Coordinates of C-alpha atoms in Angstrom, one line a residue:
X1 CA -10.3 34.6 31.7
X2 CA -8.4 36.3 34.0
X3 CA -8.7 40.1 34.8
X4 CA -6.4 42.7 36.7
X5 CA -7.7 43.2 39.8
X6 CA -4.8 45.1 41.5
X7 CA -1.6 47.0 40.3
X8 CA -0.1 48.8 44.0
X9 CA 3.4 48.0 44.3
X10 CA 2.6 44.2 42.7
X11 CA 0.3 43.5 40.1
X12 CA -2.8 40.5 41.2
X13 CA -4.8 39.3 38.8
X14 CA -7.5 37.2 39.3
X15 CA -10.7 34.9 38.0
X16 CA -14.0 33.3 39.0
X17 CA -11.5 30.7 41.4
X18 CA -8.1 31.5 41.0
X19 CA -5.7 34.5 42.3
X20 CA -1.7 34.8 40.8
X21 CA -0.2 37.8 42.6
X22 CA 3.2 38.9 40.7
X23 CA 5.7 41.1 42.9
X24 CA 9.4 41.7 42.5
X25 CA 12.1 41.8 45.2
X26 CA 14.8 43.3 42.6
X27 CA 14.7 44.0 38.8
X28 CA 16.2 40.1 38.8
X29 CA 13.7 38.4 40.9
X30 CA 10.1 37.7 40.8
X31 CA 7.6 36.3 43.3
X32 CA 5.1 34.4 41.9
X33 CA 2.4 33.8 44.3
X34 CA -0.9 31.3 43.6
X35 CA -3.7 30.8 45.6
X36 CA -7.3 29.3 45.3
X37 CA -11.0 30.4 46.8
X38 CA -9.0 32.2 49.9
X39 CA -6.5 35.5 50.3
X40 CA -3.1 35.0 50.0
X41 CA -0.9 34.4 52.8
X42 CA 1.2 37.3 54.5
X43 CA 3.2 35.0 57.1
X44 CA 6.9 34.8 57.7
X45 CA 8.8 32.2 55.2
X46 CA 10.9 30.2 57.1
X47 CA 13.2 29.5 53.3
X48 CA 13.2 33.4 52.2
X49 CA 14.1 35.8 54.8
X50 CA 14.8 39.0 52.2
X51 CA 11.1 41.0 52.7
X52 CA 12.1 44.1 50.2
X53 CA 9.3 44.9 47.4
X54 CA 10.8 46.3 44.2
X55 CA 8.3 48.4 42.5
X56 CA 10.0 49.9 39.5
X57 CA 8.3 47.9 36.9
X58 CA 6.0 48.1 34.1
X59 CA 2.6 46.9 33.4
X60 CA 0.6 46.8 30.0
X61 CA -1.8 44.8 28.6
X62 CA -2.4 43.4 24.6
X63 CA -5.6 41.7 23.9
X64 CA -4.6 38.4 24.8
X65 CA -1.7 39.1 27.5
X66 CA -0.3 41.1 30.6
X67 CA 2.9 42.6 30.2
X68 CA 5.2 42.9 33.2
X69 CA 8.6 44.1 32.9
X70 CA 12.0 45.5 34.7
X71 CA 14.9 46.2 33.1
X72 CA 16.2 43.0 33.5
X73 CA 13.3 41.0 33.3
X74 CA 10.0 40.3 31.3
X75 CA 6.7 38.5 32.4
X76 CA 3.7 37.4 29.6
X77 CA 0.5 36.2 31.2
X78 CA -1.8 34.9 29.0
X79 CA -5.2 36.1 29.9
X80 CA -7.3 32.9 29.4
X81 CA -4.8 30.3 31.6
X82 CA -2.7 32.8 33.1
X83 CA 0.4 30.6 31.9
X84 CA 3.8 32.8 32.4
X85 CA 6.5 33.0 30.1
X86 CA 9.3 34.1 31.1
X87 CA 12.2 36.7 28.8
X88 CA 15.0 38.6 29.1
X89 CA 15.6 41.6 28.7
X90 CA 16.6 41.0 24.8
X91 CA 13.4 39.1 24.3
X92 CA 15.0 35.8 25.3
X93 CA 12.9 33.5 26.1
X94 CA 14.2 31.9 29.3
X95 CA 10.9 29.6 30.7
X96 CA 7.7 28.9 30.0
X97 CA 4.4 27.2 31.7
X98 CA 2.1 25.4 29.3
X99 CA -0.6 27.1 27.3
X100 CA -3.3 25.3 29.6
X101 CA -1.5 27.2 32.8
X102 CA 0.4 25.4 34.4
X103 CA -0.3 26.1 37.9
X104 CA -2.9 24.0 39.8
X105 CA -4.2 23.3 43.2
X106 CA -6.0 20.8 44.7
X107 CA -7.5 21.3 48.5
X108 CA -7.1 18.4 51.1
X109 CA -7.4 18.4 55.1
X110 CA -4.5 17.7 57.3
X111 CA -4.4 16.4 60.7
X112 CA -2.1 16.1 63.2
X113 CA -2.4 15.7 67.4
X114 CA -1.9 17.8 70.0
X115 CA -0.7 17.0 73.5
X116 CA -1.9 18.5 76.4
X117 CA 1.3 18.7 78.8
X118 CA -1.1 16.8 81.5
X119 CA -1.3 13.9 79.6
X120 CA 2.2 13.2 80.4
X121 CA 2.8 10.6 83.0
X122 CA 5.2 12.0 85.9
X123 CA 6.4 7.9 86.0
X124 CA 7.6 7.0 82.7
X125 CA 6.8 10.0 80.5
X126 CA 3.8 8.2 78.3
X127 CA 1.4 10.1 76.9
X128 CA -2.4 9.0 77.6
X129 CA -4.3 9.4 74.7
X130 CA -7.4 10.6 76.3
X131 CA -5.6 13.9 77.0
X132 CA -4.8 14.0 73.0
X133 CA -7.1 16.5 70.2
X134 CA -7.0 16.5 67.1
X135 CA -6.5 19.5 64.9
X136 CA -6.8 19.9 61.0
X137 CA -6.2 22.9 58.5
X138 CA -7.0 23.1 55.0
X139 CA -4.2 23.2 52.5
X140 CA -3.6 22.4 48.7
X141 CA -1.6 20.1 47.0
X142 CA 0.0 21.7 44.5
X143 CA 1.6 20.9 41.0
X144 CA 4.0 23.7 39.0
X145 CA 4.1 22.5 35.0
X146 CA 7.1 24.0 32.8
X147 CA 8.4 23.8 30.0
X148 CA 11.9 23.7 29.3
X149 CA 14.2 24.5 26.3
X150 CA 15.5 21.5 24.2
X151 CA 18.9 21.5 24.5
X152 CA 18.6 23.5 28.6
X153 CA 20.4 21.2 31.5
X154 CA 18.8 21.5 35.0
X155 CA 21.4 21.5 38.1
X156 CA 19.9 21.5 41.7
X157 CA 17.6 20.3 44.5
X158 CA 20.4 19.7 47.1
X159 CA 22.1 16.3 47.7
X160 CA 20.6 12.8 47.0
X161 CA 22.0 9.5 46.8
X162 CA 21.2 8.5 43.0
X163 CA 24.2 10.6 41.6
X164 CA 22.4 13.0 39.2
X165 CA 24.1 15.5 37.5
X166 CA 21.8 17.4 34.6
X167 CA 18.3 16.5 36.5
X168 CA 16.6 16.7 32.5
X169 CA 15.1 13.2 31.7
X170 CA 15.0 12.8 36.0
X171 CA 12.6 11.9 38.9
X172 CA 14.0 13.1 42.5
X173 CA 12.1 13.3 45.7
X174 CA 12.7 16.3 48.1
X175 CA 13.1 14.9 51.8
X176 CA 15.0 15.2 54.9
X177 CA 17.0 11.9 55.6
X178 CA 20.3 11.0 56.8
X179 CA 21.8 10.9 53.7
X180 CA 19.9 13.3 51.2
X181 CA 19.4 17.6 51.8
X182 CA 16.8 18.7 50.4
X183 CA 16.5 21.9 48.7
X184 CA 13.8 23.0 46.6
X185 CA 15.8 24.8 43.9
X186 CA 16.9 24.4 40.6
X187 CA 19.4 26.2 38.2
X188 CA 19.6 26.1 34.5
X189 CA 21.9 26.8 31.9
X190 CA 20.7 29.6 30.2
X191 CA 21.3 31.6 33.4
X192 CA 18.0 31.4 35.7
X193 CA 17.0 29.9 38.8
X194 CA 14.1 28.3 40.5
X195 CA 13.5 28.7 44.2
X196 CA 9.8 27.2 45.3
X197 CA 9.1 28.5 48.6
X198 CA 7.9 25.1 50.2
X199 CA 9.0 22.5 53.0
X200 CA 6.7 19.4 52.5
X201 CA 7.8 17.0 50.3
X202 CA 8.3 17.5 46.8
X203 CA 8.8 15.4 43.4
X204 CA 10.8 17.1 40.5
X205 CA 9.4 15.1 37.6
X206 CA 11.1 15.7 33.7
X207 CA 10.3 13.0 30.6
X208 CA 8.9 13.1 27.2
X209 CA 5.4 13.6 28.5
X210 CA 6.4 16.4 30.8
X211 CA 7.9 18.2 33.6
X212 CA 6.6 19.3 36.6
X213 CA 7.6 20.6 40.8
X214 CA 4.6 18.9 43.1
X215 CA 4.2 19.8 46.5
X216 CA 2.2 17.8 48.9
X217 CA 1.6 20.2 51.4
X218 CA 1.3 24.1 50.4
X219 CA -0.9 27.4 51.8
X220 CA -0.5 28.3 48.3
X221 CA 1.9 28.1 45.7
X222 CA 4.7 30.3 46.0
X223 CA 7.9 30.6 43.9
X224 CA 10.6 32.9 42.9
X225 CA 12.0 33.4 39.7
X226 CA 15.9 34.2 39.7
X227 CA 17.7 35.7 36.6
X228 CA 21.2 36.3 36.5
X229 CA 22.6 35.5 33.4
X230 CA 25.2 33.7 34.6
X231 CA 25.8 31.2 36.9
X232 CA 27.7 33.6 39.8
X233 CA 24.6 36.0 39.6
X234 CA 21.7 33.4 39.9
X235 CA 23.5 32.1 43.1
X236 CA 24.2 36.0 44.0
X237 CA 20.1 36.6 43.7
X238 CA 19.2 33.0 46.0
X239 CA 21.7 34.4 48.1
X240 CA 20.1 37.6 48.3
X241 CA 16.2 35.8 48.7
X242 CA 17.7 33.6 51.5
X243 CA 20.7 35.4 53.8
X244 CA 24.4 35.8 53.4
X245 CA 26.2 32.3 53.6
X246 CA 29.0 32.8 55.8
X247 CA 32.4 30.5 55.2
X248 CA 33.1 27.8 57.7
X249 CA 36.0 28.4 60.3
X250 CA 39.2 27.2 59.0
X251 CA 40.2 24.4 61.4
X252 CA 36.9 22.9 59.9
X253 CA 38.4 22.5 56.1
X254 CA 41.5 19.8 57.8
X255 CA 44.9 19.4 56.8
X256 CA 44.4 21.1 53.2
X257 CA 47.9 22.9 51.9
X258 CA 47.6 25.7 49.2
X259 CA 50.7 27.2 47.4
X260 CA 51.2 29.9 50.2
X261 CA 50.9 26.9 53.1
X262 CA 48.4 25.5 55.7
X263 CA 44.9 27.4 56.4

């Protein structure tokens, strides 16, 4: 059962293992921040550079929920999973996590080598593994179950090779090659985006059994929650979590002709 534990400028609530921290950085946009046995994490993100903290919500409470609301948005939390659902502000419901929760992490070790500058030959640059340690953190994996509406198409996650249009009834894997850009963000039709704040690997998974965002390396699970309405406004809000995009210089767009002439 999960209890509020905090409500200054965001609202935490908390149980025996688990900690979900809601904040907003506008009425639009909600942080949704996960964590398990350890504080949450107050490091730079290297994906959302926007820092603001919009505190002109409302909290209440019903007997089996939390209440959190803007004037553009509402958030239920149900007080035995703390599964969020997810409205707007006409009691639409725009997304929801299963009734079990939704959110889960699992802890693992990860290693990876450090070289001393020594153990670089002057000669031919090897690297003599005597002069190598070993370092290791603890981190989660962690896996983000939702639930979307029937008829709802799913647009996103950056450029990959298999040609997908509406990701619903999909599999895609989120990593850096050659020929795929990865971006761990989603957009739906009925006027909402996802942005997971993440840059391990990720698998967007959506069939009959269920759907689900897994991360394979995470300090915690953190996402954002983007309503706009529409699709110029969702893109407005990433746009506002992640910098201004400025347009390319025109000698890069060729030899392209509109009605007035050349760029």
């Amino acid at each position: 059962m999960y209890i509020l534990v905090s409500n200054e400028n965001y609202v935490i609530l908390g149980n025996a293992t688990f900690k979900l921290r809601i904040a907003f950085v506008t009425e639009s946009i909600a942080q949704i921040t996960f964590t398990k046995d350890k504080p949450f994490k107050f490091s730079h993100s290297l994906i959302v550079t926007n820092q603001r903290c919009f505190t002109d919500y409302n909290f209440s409470e019903t007997a089996l929920n939390f209440i959190i609301e803007t004037t553009a948005l509402k958030l239920v939390v149900s007080k035995e999973y703390g599964a969020i659902s997810y409205f707007d502000q006409n009691g639409k419901r725009l997304l929801q996590e299963p009734e079990r929760g939704g959110k889960w992490l699992t802890g693992k070790t990860v290693y990876n080598s450090v070289v001393k500058n020594s153990a670089r030959s002057a000669s031919n640059n090897n690297v003599d593994a005597k002069h190598c340690s070993m370092m290791s953190r603890d981190v989660f994996e962690a896996k983000l179950e939702l639930v979307f509406d029937e008829n709802e198409a799913i647009f996103g996650f950056g450029s990959h090779e298999e040609g997908y249009g509406n990701m619903r009834g999909k599999r895609c894997q989120l990593y850096q090659h050659s020929r795929k850009i990865a971006i761990p963000y989603f957009v739906s039709t009925l006027g909402y985006g996802v942005l997971l704040d993440c840059c391990s690997l990720i698998t967007f998974h959506d069939d009959a059994l269920g759907s689900y965002l897994w991360a394979d390396v995470v300090d915690e699970l953190d996402f954002y929650f983007i309503y706009g309405g529409k699709f110029d406004s969702v893109t407005r809000g990433y746009h506002e979590l992640t910098g201004r995009v400025p347009l390319f210089p025109k000698w890069a767009f060729g030899y392209t002709y509109t009605i007035e002439g050349t760029l």
